[in-house]
XYZ file of C-alpha atoms in Angstrom:
654
model
C -32.596 111.132 84.057
C -36.268 110.575 84.258
C -35.940 107.075 86.186
C -33.824 108.955 88.675
C -36.362 111.591 89.196
C -39.366 109.735 89.549
C -37.317 107.320 92.212
C -36.375 110.374 93.981
C -39.971 111.514 94.056
C -41.373 108.346 95.397
C -38.841 107.960 98.223
C -40.774 110.386 100.491
C -44.100 108.527 100.146
C -42.482 105.095 100.968
C -40.797 106.423 103.640
C -43.837 107.653 105.013
C -45.926 104.165 104.512
C -42.865 102.495 106.013
C -43.385 104.873 109.475
C -47.279 104.512 109.364
C -49.063 102.567 112.190
C -50.967 99.580 110.768
C -53.901 99.618 113.064
C -54.092 103.513 114.160
C -57.348 102.772 115.868
C -55.584 100.134 117.923
C -53.201 102.103 119.048
C -55.625 104.854 119.957
C -57.510 102.325 121.965
C -54.518 101.443 123.972
C -53.725 105.219 124.783
C -57.241 105.623 125.945
C -56.998 102.297 128.268
C -53.859 103.458 129.471
C -54.781 106.813 130.585
C -57.984 105.521 132.199
C -56.070 102.728 133.898
C -52.907 104.410 135.080
C -54.008 108.243 135.542
C -53.597 109.145 139.151
C -52.966 105.397 140.021
C -51.262 106.341 143.277
C -54.202 107.763 144.683
C -55.610 104.057 145.397
C -52.876 103.391 147.855
C -52.785 99.725 148.745
C -56.343 99.238 147.489
C -57.041 95.780 149.013
C -55.319 95.783 152.103
C -55.920 91.925 152.338
C -54.011 91.123 149.283
C -51.509 94.167 149.764
C -50.552 92.903 153.019
C -50.119 89.149 151.489
C -48.096 90.437 148.805
C -45.900 92.255 151.455
C -45.332 88.749 153.480
C -44.848 87.049 149.893
C -42.239 89.246 148.817
C -40.203 88.918 151.998
C -40.501 84.859 152.145
C -40.114 82.561 149.134
C -41.973 80.304 151.295
C -44.709 82.450 151.883
C -44.272 83.237 148.181
C -45.054 79.774 147.187
C -47.823 78.945 149.175
C -49.795 82.063 148.958
C -49.225 82.985 152.536
C -51.080 86.039 154.183
C -48.374 86.268 156.943
C -44.313 85.915 156.539
C -44.475 82.877 159.274
C -46.543 80.967 156.757
C -49.282 79.784 158.901
C -52.411 80.878 156.776
C -52.976 81.261 153.126
C -55.195 83.765 151.584
C -58.649 82.416 150.140
C -57.476 82.462 146.484
C -54.711 80.764 144.429
C -51.757 82.881 144.405
C -50.935 83.341 140.819
C -52.116 87.333 140.667
C -50.226 88.058 143.871
C -47.074 86.116 142.559
C -47.242 88.958 139.899
C -47.410 91.627 142.254
C -44.909 90.078 144.773
C -42.275 89.847 141.741
C -42.892 93.302 141.063
C -42.192 94.318 144.581
C -39.044 92.267 144.741
C -37.759 94.304 141.757
C -39.173 97.761 142.456
C -39.694 97.849 146.056
C -42.991 97.980 148.312
C -45.011 100.786 147.559
C -48.505 100.910 145.805
C -47.294 101.509 142.318
C -45.488 98.178 142.423
C -48.718 96.491 143.076
C -51.001 98.539 140.712
C -49.123 99.331 137.683
C -48.987 95.324 136.646
C -52.721 95.111 136.987
C -53.455 98.413 135.073
C -51.217 96.979 132.128
C -53.303 93.623 132.096
C -56.349 96.033 131.701
C -54.616 97.410 128.703
C -53.520 94.084 127.472
C -57.290 92.682 127.636
C -58.498 95.610 125.605
C -55.951 94.650 122.851
C -56.778 90.915 122.992
C -60.590 91.866 122.633
C -59.868 94.418 119.612
C -57.883 91.395 117.966
C -60.652 88.729 119.063
C -63.094 90.805 117.002
C -61.202 92.049 114.446
C -60.313 88.683 113.103
C -63.772 87.736 112.196
C -65.658 91.409 112.126
C -63.179 93.492 110.474
C -61.480 96.721 112.047
C -64.403 98.800 112.817
C -65.756 95.741 115.032
C -62.500 95.381 116.830
C -62.454 99.131 117.486
C -65.891 99.041 118.757
C -65.253 96.161 120.903
C -61.932 97.694 122.550
C -63.667 100.789 122.946
C -66.730 99.231 124.955
C -64.365 97.441 127.136
C -61.913 100.245 127.696
C -65.021 102.344 128.694
C -66.853 99.878 130.931
C -66.844 101.570 134.489
C -65.841 98.205 136.306
C -63.116 97.487 134.018
C -61.371 100.539 134.839
C -62.096 100.128 138.417
C -60.678 96.445 138.433
C -57.643 97.490 136.504
C -56.848 99.952 139.222
C -56.797 97.616 141.823
C -55.013 94.602 143.183
C -57.827 92.019 143.395
C -56.979 89.120 141.129
C -59.796 89.745 138.629
C -57.719 91.945 136.202
C -55.593 88.758 135.710
C -58.773 86.592 135.459
C -60.132 88.875 132.508
C -56.891 88.665 130.697
C -56.700 84.975 131.212
C -60.288 84.110 130.017
C -59.865 86.401 126.919
C -56.563 84.810 125.873
C -58.583 81.496 125.892
C -61.118 83.001 123.735
C -58.501 84.242 121.587
C -56.590 81.108 121.111
C -60.122 79.201 120.410
C -60.488 81.698 117.485
C -57.314 81.196 116.034
C -57.850 77.511 116.201
C -61.274 77.752 114.602
C -59.372 79.671 111.654
C -56.865 77.114 110.815
C -57.981 73.882 112.707
C -54.708 73.250 114.392
C -55.240 71.780 117.825
C -52.153 73.716 119.430
C -54.649 76.708 119.546
C -57.267 74.740 121.579
C -54.426 73.701 124.078
C -53.278 77.173 124.289
C -57.026 78.124 125.138
C -56.826 75.220 127.804
C -53.711 77.082 129.043
C -55.497 80.299 129.394
C -58.182 78.637 131.286
C -55.862 76.979 133.794
C -54.101 80.296 134.543
C -57.436 81.871 135.028
C -58.397 79.174 137.428
C -54.848 79.703 139.158
C -56.214 83.381 139.477
C -59.731 83.015 140.739
C -60.617 79.297 140.618
C -63.951 78.354 139.682
C -64.733 81.782 137.835
C -62.535 80.785 135.107
C -64.531 77.808 134.253
C -67.569 80.100 132.914
C -65.939 80.271 129.327
C -65.485 76.510 128.998
C -68.984 75.538 127.948
C -68.726 78.042 124.977
C -65.334 76.839 123.837
C -66.131 73.317 123.942
C -69.508 73.672 122.149
C -67.621 75.990 119.486
C -64.954 73.401 118.552
C -67.523 70.536 118.453
C -69.958 72.243 116.427
C -67.501 73.545 113.851
C -65.345 70.764 114.142
C -62.583 71.947 111.710
C -60.895 68.494 110.924
C -63.871 66.410 111.584
C -65.713 65.175 114.702
C -63.371 62.541 115.914
C -60.524 64.987 115.734
C -62.588 67.745 117.456
C -63.525 65.238 120.107
C -59.615 64.598 120.517
C -58.873 68.373 120.619
C -61.105 68.898 123.113
C -59.462 66.295 125.162
C -56.271 67.930 125.018
C -57.919 71.037 125.748
C -59.243 69.662 129.094
C -55.894 68.392 129.693
C -53.829 71.454 129.195
C -56.701 73.263 131.586
C -56.233 70.488 134.250
C -52.474 70.406 134.431
C -52.017 74.257 134.638
C -55.234 74.772 136.483
C -54.347 72.046 138.915
C -50.576 72.775 139.640
C -50.909 74.651 142.634
C -53.769 73.027 144.164
C -52.183 69.782 143.831
C -48.799 70.999 145.334
C -51.038 71.842 148.655
C -52.559 68.640 148.382
C -49.130 66.614 148.084
C -47.315 68.855 150.777
C -47.872 67.535 154.369
C -50.254 69.916 156.376
C -47.309 70.442 158.772
C -45.249 72.038 156.110
C -47.606 74.334 154.540
C -50.004 77.071 155.868
C -53.682 76.386 156.768
C -55.694 76.522 153.637
C -58.205 79.705 154.437
C -61.776 79.599 153.772
C -61.829 75.974 155.026
C -62.878 73.929 158.249
C -60.620 70.897 157.264
C -57.580 72.177 155.679
C -58.509 70.755 152.064
C -57.595 72.807 148.953
C -60.482 70.696 147.511
C -62.955 71.976 149.987
C -61.808 75.498 148.933
C -62.181 74.757 145.342
C -65.754 72.985 145.750
C -67.060 75.149 148.659
C -65.714 78.675 149.477
C -64.791 79.446 145.920
C -67.064 77.188 144.160
C -70.750 76.209 144.840
C -70.600 78.767 147.774
C -70.526 81.411 145.099
C -73.453 80.108 143.497
C -75.945 78.631 146.151
C -75.046 80.657 149.391
C -74.557 77.529 151.064
C -73.481 77.236 154.501
C -69.847 77.092 154.893
C -69.499 79.139 151.328
C -69.194 82.817 151.428
C -72.790 83.629 150.938
C -73.949 82.122 154.307
C -74.337 85.040 157.097
C -78.192 84.121 157.563
C -81.563 85.317 156.895
C -80.548 87.074 153.428
C -78.680 89.914 155.394
C -75.551 89.232 153.612
C -75.790 87.203 150.749
C -78.868 85.100 151.650
C -77.620 82.226 153.923
C -78.149 78.748 153.524
C -81.027 78.158 151.156
C -80.656 81.342 149.074
C -82.363 84.530 149.699
C -81.296 88.188 148.889
C -77.690 88.626 148.139
C -77.280 92.420 149.557
C -73.879 93.111 147.667
C -75.229 92.617 144.492
C -78.763 93.128 144.660
C -81.467 90.260 144.555
C -80.800 87.413 142.394
C -83.212 87.412 139.199
C -83.663 88.238 135.604
C -83.073 91.873 135.903
C -80.247 91.863 138.519
C -77.499 93.076 135.982
C -79.318 96.187 135.053
C -80.355 96.563 138.802
C -79.206 99.564 141.207
C -76.261 97.292 142.614
C -74.842 95.995 139.299
C -76.298 97.859 136.273
C -74.002 100.666 136.318
C -71.096 98.478 136.439
C -71.324 96.651 133.243
C -74.904 96.903 132.268
C -75.001 99.287 129.914
C -74.814 97.695 126.689
C -76.170 94.407 127.590
C -79.118 94.867 125.320
C -77.045 95.483 122.462
C -74.775 92.550 123.063
C -78.030 90.082 123.379
C -79.993 91.714 120.526
C -76.996 91.657 118.171
C -75.359 88.390 118.959
C -78.882 86.693 118.554
C -79.345 88.149 115.227
C -75.764 87.183 113.967
C -76.444 83.799 115.001
C -79.670 83.445 113.508
C -78.300 84.705 109.850
C -75.410 81.873 110.202
C -77.858 79.441 110.121
C -75.619 77.321 112.532
C -73.504 76.368 109.624
C -70.271 74.737 110.650
C -67.876 78.199 109.859
C -65.352 79.934 112.049
C -67.894 83.115 112.106
C -70.689 80.422 113.581
C -67.719 79.002 115.975
C -66.872 82.692 117.067
C -70.439 83.256 118.108
C -70.987 80.015 119.804
C -67.798 80.420 122.085
C -68.500 84.246 122.996
C -72.211 83.955 122.909
C -71.864 81.046 125.134
C -69.412 82.866 127.593
C -71.620 85.911 127.734
C -74.913 83.659 128.677
C -73.135 81.358 130.849
C -71.646 84.108 132.910
C -74.786 86.201 132.791
C -77.003 83.364 133.864
C -74.534 82.357 136.595
C -74.466 86.144 138.015
C -78.114 86.607 137.744
C -78.793 83.350 139.668
C -75.866 83.425 142.499
C -77.419 83.469 145.953
C -74.156 83.628 147.511
C -72.203 86.662 148.272
C -72.255 88.489 144.990
C -69.952 91.710 144.898
C -70.427 94.160 142.141
C -66.909 93.704 140.596
C -67.579 90.263 139.634
C -69.396 91.493 136.584
C -66.006 92.594 135.215
C -65.659 89.160 134.015
C -69.007 89.580 131.873
C -67.683 92.757 130.386
C -65.260 91.552 127.748
C -67.895 89.084 126.322
C -70.235 91.984 126.163
C -67.739 94.174 124.240
C -67.096 91.332 121.795
C -70.585 90.887 120.850
C -71.150 94.680 120.319
C -68.078 94.523 118.598
C -69.121 91.922 116.429
C -72.678 93.583 115.755
C -71.118 96.789 114.691
C -68.633 94.983 112.480
C -71.515 93.191 110.617
C -73.582 96.395 110.288
C -70.498 98.341 108.784
C -69.659 95.729 106.080
C -73.187 95.283 105.110
C -73.465 91.810 106.082
C -76.526 89.700 105.740
C -79.833 91.320 106.887
C -77.464 94.177 108.482
C -80.451 96.658 108.453
C -82.689 94.774 110.893
C -79.699 93.242 113.014
C -78.139 96.916 113.577
C -81.877 98.313 114.295
C -82.821 95.427 116.887
C -79.082 95.756 118.387
C -79.460 99.508 118.817
C -83.212 99.271 120.445
C -81.762 96.607 122.802
C -78.986 98.961 123.847
C -81.443 101.816 124.396
C -83.389 99.666 126.410
C -80.687 98.277 128.570
C -79.498 101.767 129.220
C -82.468 103.128 130.010
C -83.058 100.486 132.511
C -79.673 101.039 134.148
C -80.445 104.779 134.160
C -83.561 104.305 136.036
C -82.243 102.216 138.635
C -78.886 104.251 139.086
C -80.978 107.447 139.134
C -78.077 109.170 137.428
C -77.764 111.403 134.333
C -81.484 112.174 134.258
C -81.087 114.342 131.121
C -79.733 111.614 129.006
C -83.139 109.425 128.434
C -84.680 111.727 126.068
C -81.650 112.045 123.975
C -81.389 108.212 124.107
C -84.713 107.580 122.705
C -84.512 110.176 120.009
C -81.050 109.112 118.747
C -81.865 105.651 119.259
C -85.105 105.767 117.152
C -83.593 107.910 114.610
C -80.244 105.559 113.995
C -82.454 102.617 113.755
C -84.993 104.087 111.129
C -81.986 105.346 109.215
C -80.596 101.844 109.054
C -83.772 100.596 108.162
C -84.880 102.901 105.473
C -81.966 105.184 104.474
C -79.535 104.612 101.692
C -76.757 102.187 102.892
C -74.273 104.826 102.450
C -75.807 106.241 105.611
C -75.145 103.384 107.694
C -71.949 104.454 109.132
C -73.297 108.109 110.238
C -76.318 106.147 111.697
C -74.216 103.601 113.651
C -71.633 106.082 114.976
C -74.365 108.281 116.153
C -75.981 105.345 118.149
C -72.928 104.363 119.347
C -71.737 107.417 120.578
C -74.956 108.280 122.295
C -74.861 104.884 123.915
C -71.546 105.268 125.305
C -72.041 108.779 126.956
C -73.398 107.018 130.257
C -70.693 104.347 130.520
C -67.788 106.664 129.474
C -69.231 109.304 132.058
C -68.907 106.637 134.999
C -65.523 105.461 133.563
C -63.998 108.933 134.072
C -65.630 109.634 137.221
C -63.780 106.425 138.245
C -60.477 108.303 138.198
C -61.608 111.248 140.498
C -61.625 109.415 143.761
C -59.757 106.489 145.413
C -60.698 103.047 144.248
C -59.470 101.352 147.406
C -60.723 98.959 149.974
C -62.164 95.516 149.602
C -65.037 96.253 147.151
C -63.597 98.328 143.763
C -66.437 99.967 141.608
C -66.680 102.298 138.867
C -68.306 105.533 138.727
C -68.722 108.362 141.429
C -67.655 107.904 144.963
C -71.228 107.012 145.930
C -71.491 104.021 143.638
C -71.219 100.389 144.752
C -70.107 98.709 147.528
C -67.130 100.905 147.674
C -64.170 100.493 149.895
C -62.869 102.887 152.425
C -61.152 106.083 151.387
C -58.618 108.007 152.992
C -59.346 108.182 156.545
C -61.911 105.599 156.990
C -64.165 102.741 155.581
C -66.670 103.241 152.842
C -70.255 101.457 152.919
C -72.800 100.367 150.603
C -73.510 103.472 148.809
C -72.288 105.522 151.655
C -69.258 106.816 149.741
C -65.650 106.015 150.338
C -64.682 108.529 152.890
C -66.752 106.903 155.596
C -70.387 105.899 156.652
C -72.713 104.334 154.652
C -73.770 100.475 155.336
C -71.630 99.190 158.331
C -69.008 102.135 157.880
C -67.120 103.188 160.910
C -68.082 106.585 162.433
C -66.086 109.635 161.961
C -62.426 109.060 162.926
C -63.052 105.376 163.822
C -60.655 102.905 161.989
C -61.501 99.397 160.515
C -65.231 98.641 159.959
C -67.427 96.999 157.188
C -65.571 98.583 154.146
C -62.248 98.939 155.518
C -59.467 100.513 153.286
C -57.608 103.615 154.154
C -54.975 105.436 152.769
C -51.309 103.998 152.974
C -50.059 104.135 156.663
C -53.487 105.036 157.996
C -53.761 101.990 159.679
C -57.330 101.445 158.839
C -57.863 97.972 160.154
C -59.557 96.932 156.833
C -62.744 94.917 156.712
C -63.838 93.403 159.941
C -60.278 94.639 161.150
C -61.504 95.794 164.700
C -59.569 98.539 166.685
C -56.249 98.471 164.828
C -54.667 100.934 167.577
C -55.314 98.270 170.064
C -53.807 95.710 167.857
C -50.758 98.033 167.616
C -50.612 97.988 171.134
C -50.521 93.986 171.111
C -47.703 94.176 168.644
C -45.710 96.595 170.593
C -45.976 94.556 173.623
C -45.117 91.361 172.035
C -42.018 92.998 170.403
C -40.757 94.194 173.535
C -41.477 90.643 175.254
C -39.523 88.442 172.989
C -41.085 88.697 169.779
C -43.296 86.160 167.641
C -46.032 86.025 165.873
C -49.469 86.914 167.057
C -52.654 84.937 166.068
C -55.665 87.242 165.850
C -59.221 86.211 164.541
C -59.592 88.130 161.181
C -57.136 88.289 158.390
C -58.133 91.614 157.455
C -57.190 92.725 160.781
C -53.824 90.861 160.270
C -53.121 92.342 156.986
C -53.702 96.004 158.228
C -50.859 95.106 160.829
C -48.701 93.972 158.359
C -48.921 96.786 156.074
C -48.575 99.707 158.840
C -45.657 97.924 161.010
C -44.459 94.949 158.866
C -45.967 92.841 161.945
C -45.916 89.209 162.655
C -49.335 88.778 162.635
C -51.927 85.913 161.368
C -55.269 85.720 160.871
C -56.503 82.331 162.272
C -60.366 82.352 161.263
C -60.230 83.802 157.489
C -60.797 86.863 155.911
C -63.580 87.984 158.180
C -62.727 85.726 161.134
C -65.408 83.196 160.358
C -64.427 81.690 157.064
C -61.676 79.340 158.499
C -62.104 77.083 161.174
C -58.747 75.805 162.542
C -58.441 72.948 164.903
C -57.130 73.361 168.676
C -54.894 70.325 167.587
C -53.315 72.518 164.682
C -52.781 75.500 166.941
C -51.048 73.090 169.815
C -48.679 71.929 166.746
C -47.871 75.803 165.911
C -47.414 76.870 169.461
C -45.147 73.811 169.997
C -42.848 74.532 166.837
C -42.860 78.303 168.131
C -44.600 79.635 165.056
C -47.287 81.164 167.225
C -46.100 82.742 170.668
C -49.378 85.155 171.115
C -53.253 85.231 170.806
C -54.910 88.564 170.388
C -58.673 87.768 171.074
C -60.106 91.404 171.140
C -61.336 93.116 168.121
C -61.755 92.003 164.524
C -63.744 89.044 163.205
C -67.488 89.054 162.580
C -69.660 86.761 164.978
C -71.042 83.834 162.855
C -74.663 83.437 162.600
C -75.071 80.508 160.227
C -73.373 77.866 161.787
C -69.723 79.126 161.051
C -67.812 79.439 163.957
C -64.568 80.560 162.312
C -61.847 81.208 165.093
C -64.559 81.482 168.070
C -63.310 77.935 169.542
C -59.632 78.732 169.245
C -59.922 82.410 170.593
C -61.909 80.941 173.488
C -59.422 78.152 174.090
C -56.791 80.887 174.229
C -58.278 82.897 176.793
C -58.677 80.178 179.100
C -55.324 78.418 178.848
C -52.845 81.427 177.642
C -51.327 83.550 180.382
C -52.977 86.902 180.320
C -50.922 89.945 179.752
C -51.216 93.738 180.615
C -52.706 94.229 177.238
C -56.285 93.703 177.284
C -57.107 90.499 175.150
C -53.596 89.517 174.491
C -52.199 85.901 175.843
C -49.043 84.565 175.928
C -49.041 80.853 174.776
C -45.801 79.830 175.335
C -45.890 76.356 176.946
C -49.590 75.766 176.477
C -49.153 73.028 173.852
C -50.059 70.105 175.949
C -53.014 71.919 177.316
C -54.143 72.804 173.793
C -54.116 69.072 172.795
C -55.820 67.998 175.908
C -58.741 70.527 175.084
C -58.814 69.357 171.742
């Protein structure tokens, strides 16, 4: 009888334990991240029309899908590898073409990145550290913005975080297979955004070679396996493009020689760092990104030591940089570089943090504020590691915690000063930071959690505020940014293009006048026909599209891919941008155009509107447009030429 009574009494407790959540803090993080990334998501419309137009084309043609073509005819690729767009195009094939089909997968990637960062930190620094890391990432303003957008950065972040997570698993058990998985993660990141994924490689390699879980020779072989996995996965699509005859695939946008290797090394490689002519940063005289030889990169502020906490970038991902830097340095010092998994963890994550921070601080090419989204997970992981070390009273936890809090206060004060927002917060930051640091140094250890929680709560007020503000307006257009509608180089909001600190509803730097379409900033609500960045007069282009449909149909070649994307979105038109994104990045040859005309792939050329004239030696589509105007047959639509039967003349002019 007694045994039965005890058994009956224990059943509710056992049942409650079986229903409990193993890591409730992780569940809470995922709920917060999902709310920030998914709430009111449809207000972002098509987000970046350039990629949205490509997704529409890729979802309608497997040929366009395979080669990452902006247009359904398969004439021109986009300027990035297609992995992120493949995910969106497959979603469109399943759920239909609307904005949520594009954006929900992106938001889920953001949530998954938060979960991976949590576990990445929890494995070495405990649940408190994991929670702090996940919260730091989820509340980073640019993380929220990019997770609500269709740029490839959300997938890039997920891939590089996965690579680091796999490395940490390998450091724990010494198995080479985890390092191979890390290589797969880097390779997939390369297929999402090319060279940006390689920023984590130095830290991964250094960590594995230093710790060498199974000896130096085994470590060297494992690193070779890592490199092989990254190369096989990362170069799969580029090799496909390389091996496919040029006449059987689209022209590779962003190049003048139709070479995938030029895209990798130039436009998406050195051009991003050096601002070299022919890369995206050229544009001359420092006006847009510095031009050949360097200079000011207007989009992301001037290169330099304090760039990441400056006006253009600080509010996006710079709030906790000081905490991460001071805390990470302190943790590395106390390890004395012993060959342990914790040391390897710090070398890998710290290496990714430093490599990315230095690259972003010194890049002279066009640098958009949303690029800092790749720095955010590394910053968050170092913040979490510091919190975990202090919470568990690791070696010298008092001084490490105090130094980290001081670093966090300094970086946050710098960001607040440069951004000119939350003017009431600095005094609170100083008082709470000094008090928490003093408590960690001098107060009884039982107060450490209270002091640490107070400091972190105060330090997250600003980024959390900016993260929540991101939900209050459309984060669409070419350049997503976290915070209020006036922050960053925003994309166009409903009805017009935004500009640099000019808002997302028109005006600002280069934005169109009220009621105008297109302009520098692009965007617009679905169906608005905004024209996109460098989109030109979309109403005039629609007139050309209507004329072409009424006179035999066929694809229209225009200078700018942004202008083409707008037409694809608004009317599913057969339009191809021949000069690259803005009309100046790609330089197709006249002989190539002659081949497309002869094959019936291009029937019309529209020379009016769209495209930005080159001033750094890159002519983009200028030569092709000029030849079309001389050789083609003019129509009743101004700037529209019928190219039927002109292939021989084009070849003669080449």
